[in-house]
Tab-separated table of C-alpha atoms in Angstrom:
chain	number	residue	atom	x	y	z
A	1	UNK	CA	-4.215	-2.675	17.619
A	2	UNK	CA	-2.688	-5.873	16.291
A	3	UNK	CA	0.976	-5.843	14.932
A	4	UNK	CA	2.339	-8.511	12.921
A	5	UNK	CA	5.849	-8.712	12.088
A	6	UNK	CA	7.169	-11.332	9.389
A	7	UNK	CA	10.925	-12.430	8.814
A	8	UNK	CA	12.741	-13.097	6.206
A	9	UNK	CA	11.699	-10.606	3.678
A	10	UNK	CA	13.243	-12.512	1.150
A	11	UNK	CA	14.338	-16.095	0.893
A	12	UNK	CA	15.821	-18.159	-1.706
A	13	UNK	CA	16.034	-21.845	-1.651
A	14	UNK	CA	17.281	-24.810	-4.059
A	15	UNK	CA	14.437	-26.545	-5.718
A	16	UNK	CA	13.154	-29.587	-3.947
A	17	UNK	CA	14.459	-27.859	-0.459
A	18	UNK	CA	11.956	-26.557	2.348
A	19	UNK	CA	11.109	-23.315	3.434
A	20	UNK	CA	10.069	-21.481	6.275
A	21	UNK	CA	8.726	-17.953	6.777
A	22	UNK	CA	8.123	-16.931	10.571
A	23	UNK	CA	5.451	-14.023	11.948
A	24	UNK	CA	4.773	-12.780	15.371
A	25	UNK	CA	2.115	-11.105	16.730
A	26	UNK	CA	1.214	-8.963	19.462
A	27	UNK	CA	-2.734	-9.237	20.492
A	28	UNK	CA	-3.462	-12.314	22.401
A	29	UNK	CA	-6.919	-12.183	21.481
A	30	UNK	CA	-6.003	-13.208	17.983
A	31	UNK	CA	-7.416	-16.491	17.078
A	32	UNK	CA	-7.154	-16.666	13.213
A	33	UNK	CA	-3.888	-17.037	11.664
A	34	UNK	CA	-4.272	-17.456	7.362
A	35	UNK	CA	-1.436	-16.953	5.180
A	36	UNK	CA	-1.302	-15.937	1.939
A	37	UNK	CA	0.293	-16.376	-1.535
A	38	UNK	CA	0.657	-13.358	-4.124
A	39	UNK	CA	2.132	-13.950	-7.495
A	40	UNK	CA	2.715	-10.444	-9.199
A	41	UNK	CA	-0.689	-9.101	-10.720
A	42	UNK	CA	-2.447	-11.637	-8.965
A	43	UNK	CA	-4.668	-11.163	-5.760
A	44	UNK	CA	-3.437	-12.642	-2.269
A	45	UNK	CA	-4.446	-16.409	-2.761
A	46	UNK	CA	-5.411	-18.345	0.895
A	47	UNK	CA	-3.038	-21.463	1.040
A	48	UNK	CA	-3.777	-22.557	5.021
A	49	UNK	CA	-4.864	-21.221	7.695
A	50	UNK	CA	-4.969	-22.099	11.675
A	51	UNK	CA	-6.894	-21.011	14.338
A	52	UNK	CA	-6.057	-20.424	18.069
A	53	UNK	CA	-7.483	-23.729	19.534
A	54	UNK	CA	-5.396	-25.900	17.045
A	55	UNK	CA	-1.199	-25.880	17.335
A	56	UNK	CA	-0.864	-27.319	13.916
A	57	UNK	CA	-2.140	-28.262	10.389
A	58	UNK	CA	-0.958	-29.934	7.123
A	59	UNK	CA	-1.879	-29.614	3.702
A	60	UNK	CA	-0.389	-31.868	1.407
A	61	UNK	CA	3.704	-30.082	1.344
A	62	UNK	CA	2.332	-26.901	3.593
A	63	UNK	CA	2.201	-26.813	6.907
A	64	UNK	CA	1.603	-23.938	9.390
A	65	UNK	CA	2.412	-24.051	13.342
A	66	UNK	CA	1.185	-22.054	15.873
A	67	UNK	CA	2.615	-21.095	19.054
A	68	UNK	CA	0.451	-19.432	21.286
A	69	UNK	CA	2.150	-18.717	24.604
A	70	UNK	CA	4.926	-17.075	22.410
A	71	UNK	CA	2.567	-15.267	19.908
A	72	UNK	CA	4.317	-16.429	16.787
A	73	UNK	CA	3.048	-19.002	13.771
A	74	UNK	CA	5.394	-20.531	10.975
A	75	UNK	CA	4.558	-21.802	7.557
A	76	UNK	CA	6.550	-24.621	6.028
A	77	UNK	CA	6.999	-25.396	2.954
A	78	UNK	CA	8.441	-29.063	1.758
A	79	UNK	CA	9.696	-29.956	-1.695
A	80	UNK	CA	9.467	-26.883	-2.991
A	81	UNK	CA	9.235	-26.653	-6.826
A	82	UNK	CA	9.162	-23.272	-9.035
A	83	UNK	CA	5.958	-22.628	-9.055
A	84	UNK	CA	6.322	-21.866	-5.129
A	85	UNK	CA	7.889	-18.819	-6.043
A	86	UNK	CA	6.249	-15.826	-5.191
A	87	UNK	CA	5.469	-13.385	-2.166
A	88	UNK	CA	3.638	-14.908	1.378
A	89	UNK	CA	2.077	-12.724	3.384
A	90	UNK	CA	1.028	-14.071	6.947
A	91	UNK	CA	-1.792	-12.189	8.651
A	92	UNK	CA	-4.097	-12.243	12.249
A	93	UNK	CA	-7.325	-11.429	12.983
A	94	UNK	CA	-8.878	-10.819	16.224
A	95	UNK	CA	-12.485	-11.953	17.081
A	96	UNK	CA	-13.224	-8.206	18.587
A	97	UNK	CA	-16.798	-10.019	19.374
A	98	UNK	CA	-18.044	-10.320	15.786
A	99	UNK	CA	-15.615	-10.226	11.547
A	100	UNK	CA	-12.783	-8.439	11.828
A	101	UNK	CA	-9.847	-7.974	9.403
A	102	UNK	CA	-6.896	-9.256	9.128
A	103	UNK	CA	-3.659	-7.727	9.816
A	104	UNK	CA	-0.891	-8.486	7.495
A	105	UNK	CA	3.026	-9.174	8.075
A	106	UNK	CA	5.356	-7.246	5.336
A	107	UNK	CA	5.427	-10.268	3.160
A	108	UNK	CA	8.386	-12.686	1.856
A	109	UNK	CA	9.250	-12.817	-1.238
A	110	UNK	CA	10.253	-16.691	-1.667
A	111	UNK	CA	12.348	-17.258	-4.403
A	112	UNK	CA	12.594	-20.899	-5.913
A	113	UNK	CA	16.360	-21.578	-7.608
A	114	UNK	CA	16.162	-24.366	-10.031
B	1	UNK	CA	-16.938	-22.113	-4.787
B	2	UNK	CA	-14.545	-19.701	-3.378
B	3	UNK	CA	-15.245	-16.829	-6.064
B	4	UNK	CA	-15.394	-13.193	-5.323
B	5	UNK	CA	-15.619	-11.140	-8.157
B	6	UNK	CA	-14.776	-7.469	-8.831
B	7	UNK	CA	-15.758	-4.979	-11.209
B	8	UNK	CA	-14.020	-2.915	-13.423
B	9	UNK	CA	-10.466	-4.414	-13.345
B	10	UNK	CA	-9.139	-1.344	-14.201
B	11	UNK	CA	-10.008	2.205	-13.607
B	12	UNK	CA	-8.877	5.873	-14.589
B	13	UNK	CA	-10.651	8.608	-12.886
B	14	UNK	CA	-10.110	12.718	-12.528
B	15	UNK	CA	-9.582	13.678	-9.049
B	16	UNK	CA	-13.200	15.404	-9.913
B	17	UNK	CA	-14.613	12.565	-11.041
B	18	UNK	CA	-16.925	9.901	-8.967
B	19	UNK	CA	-16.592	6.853	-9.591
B	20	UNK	CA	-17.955	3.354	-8.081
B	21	UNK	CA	-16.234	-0.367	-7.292
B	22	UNK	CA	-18.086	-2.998	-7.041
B	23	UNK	CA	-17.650	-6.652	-5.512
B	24	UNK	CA	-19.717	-9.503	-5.718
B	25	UNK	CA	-19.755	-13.325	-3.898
B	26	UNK	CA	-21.974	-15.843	-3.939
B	27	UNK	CA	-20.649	-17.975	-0.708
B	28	UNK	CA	-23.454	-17.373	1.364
B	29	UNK	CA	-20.402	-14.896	3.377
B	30	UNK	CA	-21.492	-12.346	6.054
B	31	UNK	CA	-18.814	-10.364	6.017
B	32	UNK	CA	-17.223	-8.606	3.400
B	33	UNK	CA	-14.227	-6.158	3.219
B	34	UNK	CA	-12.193	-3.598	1.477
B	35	UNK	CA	-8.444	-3.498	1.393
B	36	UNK	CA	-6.378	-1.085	-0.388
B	37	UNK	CA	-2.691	-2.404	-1.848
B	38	UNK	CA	0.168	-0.516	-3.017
B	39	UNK	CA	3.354	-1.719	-4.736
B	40	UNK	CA	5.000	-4.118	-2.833
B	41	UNK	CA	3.526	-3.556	0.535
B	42	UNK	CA	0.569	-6.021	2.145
B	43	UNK	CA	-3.141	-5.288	1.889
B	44	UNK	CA	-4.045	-2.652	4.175
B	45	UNK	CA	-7.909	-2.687	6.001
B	46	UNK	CA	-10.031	0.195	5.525
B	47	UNK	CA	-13.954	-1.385	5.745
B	48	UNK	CA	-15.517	-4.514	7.309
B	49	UNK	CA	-18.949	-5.378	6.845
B	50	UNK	CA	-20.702	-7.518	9.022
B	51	UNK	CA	-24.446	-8.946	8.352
B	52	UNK	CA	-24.501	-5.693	5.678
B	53	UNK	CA	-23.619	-3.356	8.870
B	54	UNK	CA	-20.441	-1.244	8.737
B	55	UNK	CA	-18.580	-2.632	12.072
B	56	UNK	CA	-14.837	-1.318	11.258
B	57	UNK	CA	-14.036	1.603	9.518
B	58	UNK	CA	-10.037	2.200	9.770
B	59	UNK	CA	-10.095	6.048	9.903
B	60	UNK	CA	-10.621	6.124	5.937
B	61	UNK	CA	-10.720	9.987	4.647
B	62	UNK	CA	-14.469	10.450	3.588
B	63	UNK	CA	-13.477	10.756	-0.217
B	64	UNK	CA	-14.272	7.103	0.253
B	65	UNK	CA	-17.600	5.720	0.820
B	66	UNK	CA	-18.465	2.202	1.012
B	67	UNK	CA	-21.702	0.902	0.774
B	68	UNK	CA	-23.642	-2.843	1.560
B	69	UNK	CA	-26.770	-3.286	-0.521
B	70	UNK	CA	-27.294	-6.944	0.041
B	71	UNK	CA	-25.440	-10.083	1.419
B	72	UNK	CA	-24.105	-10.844	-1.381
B	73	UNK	CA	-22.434	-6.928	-3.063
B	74	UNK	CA	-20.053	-4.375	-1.612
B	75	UNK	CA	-19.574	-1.332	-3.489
B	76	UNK	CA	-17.173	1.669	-2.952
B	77	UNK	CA	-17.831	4.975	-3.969
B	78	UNK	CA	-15.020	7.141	-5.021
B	79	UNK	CA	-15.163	11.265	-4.683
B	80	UNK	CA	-12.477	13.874	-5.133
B	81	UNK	CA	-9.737	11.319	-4.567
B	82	UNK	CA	-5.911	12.171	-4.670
B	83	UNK	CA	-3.117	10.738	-6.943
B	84	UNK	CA	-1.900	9.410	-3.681
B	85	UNK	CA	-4.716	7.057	-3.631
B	86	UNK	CA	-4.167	5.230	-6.282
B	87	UNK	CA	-3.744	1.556	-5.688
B	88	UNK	CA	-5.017	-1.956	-5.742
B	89	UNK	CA	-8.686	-2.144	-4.115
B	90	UNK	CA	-9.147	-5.395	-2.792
B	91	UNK	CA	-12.218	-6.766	-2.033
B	92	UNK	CA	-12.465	-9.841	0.488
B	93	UNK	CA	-15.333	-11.981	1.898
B	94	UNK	CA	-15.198	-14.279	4.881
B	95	UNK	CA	-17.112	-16.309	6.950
B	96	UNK	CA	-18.733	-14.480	10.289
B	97	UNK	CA	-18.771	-17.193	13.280
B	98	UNK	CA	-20.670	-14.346	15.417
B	99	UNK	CA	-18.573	-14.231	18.469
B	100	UNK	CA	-16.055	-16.928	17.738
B	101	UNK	CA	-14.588	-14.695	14.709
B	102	UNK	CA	-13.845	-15.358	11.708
B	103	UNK	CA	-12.630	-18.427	9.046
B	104	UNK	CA	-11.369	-18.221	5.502
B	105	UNK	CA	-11.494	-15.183	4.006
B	106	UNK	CA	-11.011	-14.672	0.065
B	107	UNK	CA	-9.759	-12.568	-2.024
B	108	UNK	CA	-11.157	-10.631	-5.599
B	109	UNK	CA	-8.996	-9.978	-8.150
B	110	UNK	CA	-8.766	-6.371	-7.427
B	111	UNK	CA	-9.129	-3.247	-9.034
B	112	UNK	CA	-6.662	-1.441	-10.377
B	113	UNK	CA	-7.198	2.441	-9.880
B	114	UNK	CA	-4.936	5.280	-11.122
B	115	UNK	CA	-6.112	8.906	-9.947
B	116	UNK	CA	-4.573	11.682	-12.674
């Protein structure tokens, strides 16, 4: 099955600096690459996703990239402000021919410092 | 609308007791999922529905029974669980793209279950 491994687990950055939070995965039939943000309480909120046939998309100061020859996908944060802070989890899914779910990286807990 | 709604928020059950979650969307989604969450560790899979058929089922002890009445609801029925199973139950809906996959999949808010 699918294995997705996420680095760092935790990462703190100044206010108003970016971020990035890197995941790998193993199954090249993967083709559906969301990530996640989870404030404490809250359920896992979809902030972008990508899937295999595009190498990159923006949403206004996120951005995820996608690498598939090297199985591994990024998301990028810009201008980050406190409200950033909280725990991204990046995930896969493979087609398998019809849904499937996703498998999730550990999860980094971002942590904005004003 | 990306709304998926789950019912109760919270829930206290005997490990005799049953007990039933339910989740609920209205974005015209084909598949629908449960996830279980613990403490600081990411959502793990247990059922996928697609089209209201159960198509993955991620070796989940029988104690836990899901069920797909319609399109639109997912329930899960609980049955002799353990204190071990308490978690977060996540329920998640998605589009289906038939062969191609899937795209955007949402979240519910969850239900918090404690097993005494």
């Amino acid at each position: 099955g699918e294995n997705v491994e996420q680095h760092p687990s935790t990462l703190s950055v100044q206010e108003g600096d970016s971020a990035v939070i890197k995941c790998t995965y193993s199954d090249s039939a993967s083709n559906y690459f969301p990530w996640y943000k989870q404030e404490l309480g809250k359920r896992p909120q979809l902030i972008i996703d990508i899937r295999s046939n595009v190498g990159e998309k923006k949403d206004q100061r996120i951005a995820v990239t996608l690498n598939k020859t090297a199985k591994h996908f990024s998301l990028h944060i810009t201008e980050t402000q406190p409200e950033d802070s909280a725990v991204y989890f990046c995930a896969a899914s493979s087609s398998g021919g019809g849904a499937d779910g996703l498998t999730f990286g550990k999860g980094t807990h971002l942590i904005i410092q004003p | 609308d990306t709304e998926v709604t789950q019912t109760p928020k919270h829930l206290v059950m005997g490990m005799t007791n049953k007990k039933s979650l339910k989740c609920e969307q209205h974005m015209g989604h084909r598949a629908m999922y449960w996830y279980k969450q613990k403490a600081k560790k990411p959502p793990e899979l247990m059922f996928v529905y697609s089209y209201e058929k159960l198509s993955i089922n991620e070796s989940v002890p029988s104690r836990f029974s899901p069920e797909c009445p319609n399109s639109s609801l997912l329930n899960l029925h609980l049955h002799a669980l353990q204190p071990e199973d308490s978690a977060l139950y996540l329920c998640a809906s998605s589009q289906a793209l038939g062969g191609a996959g899937i795209v955007g999949q949402y979240f519910g808010p969850g239900t918090r279950l404690t097993v005494t």
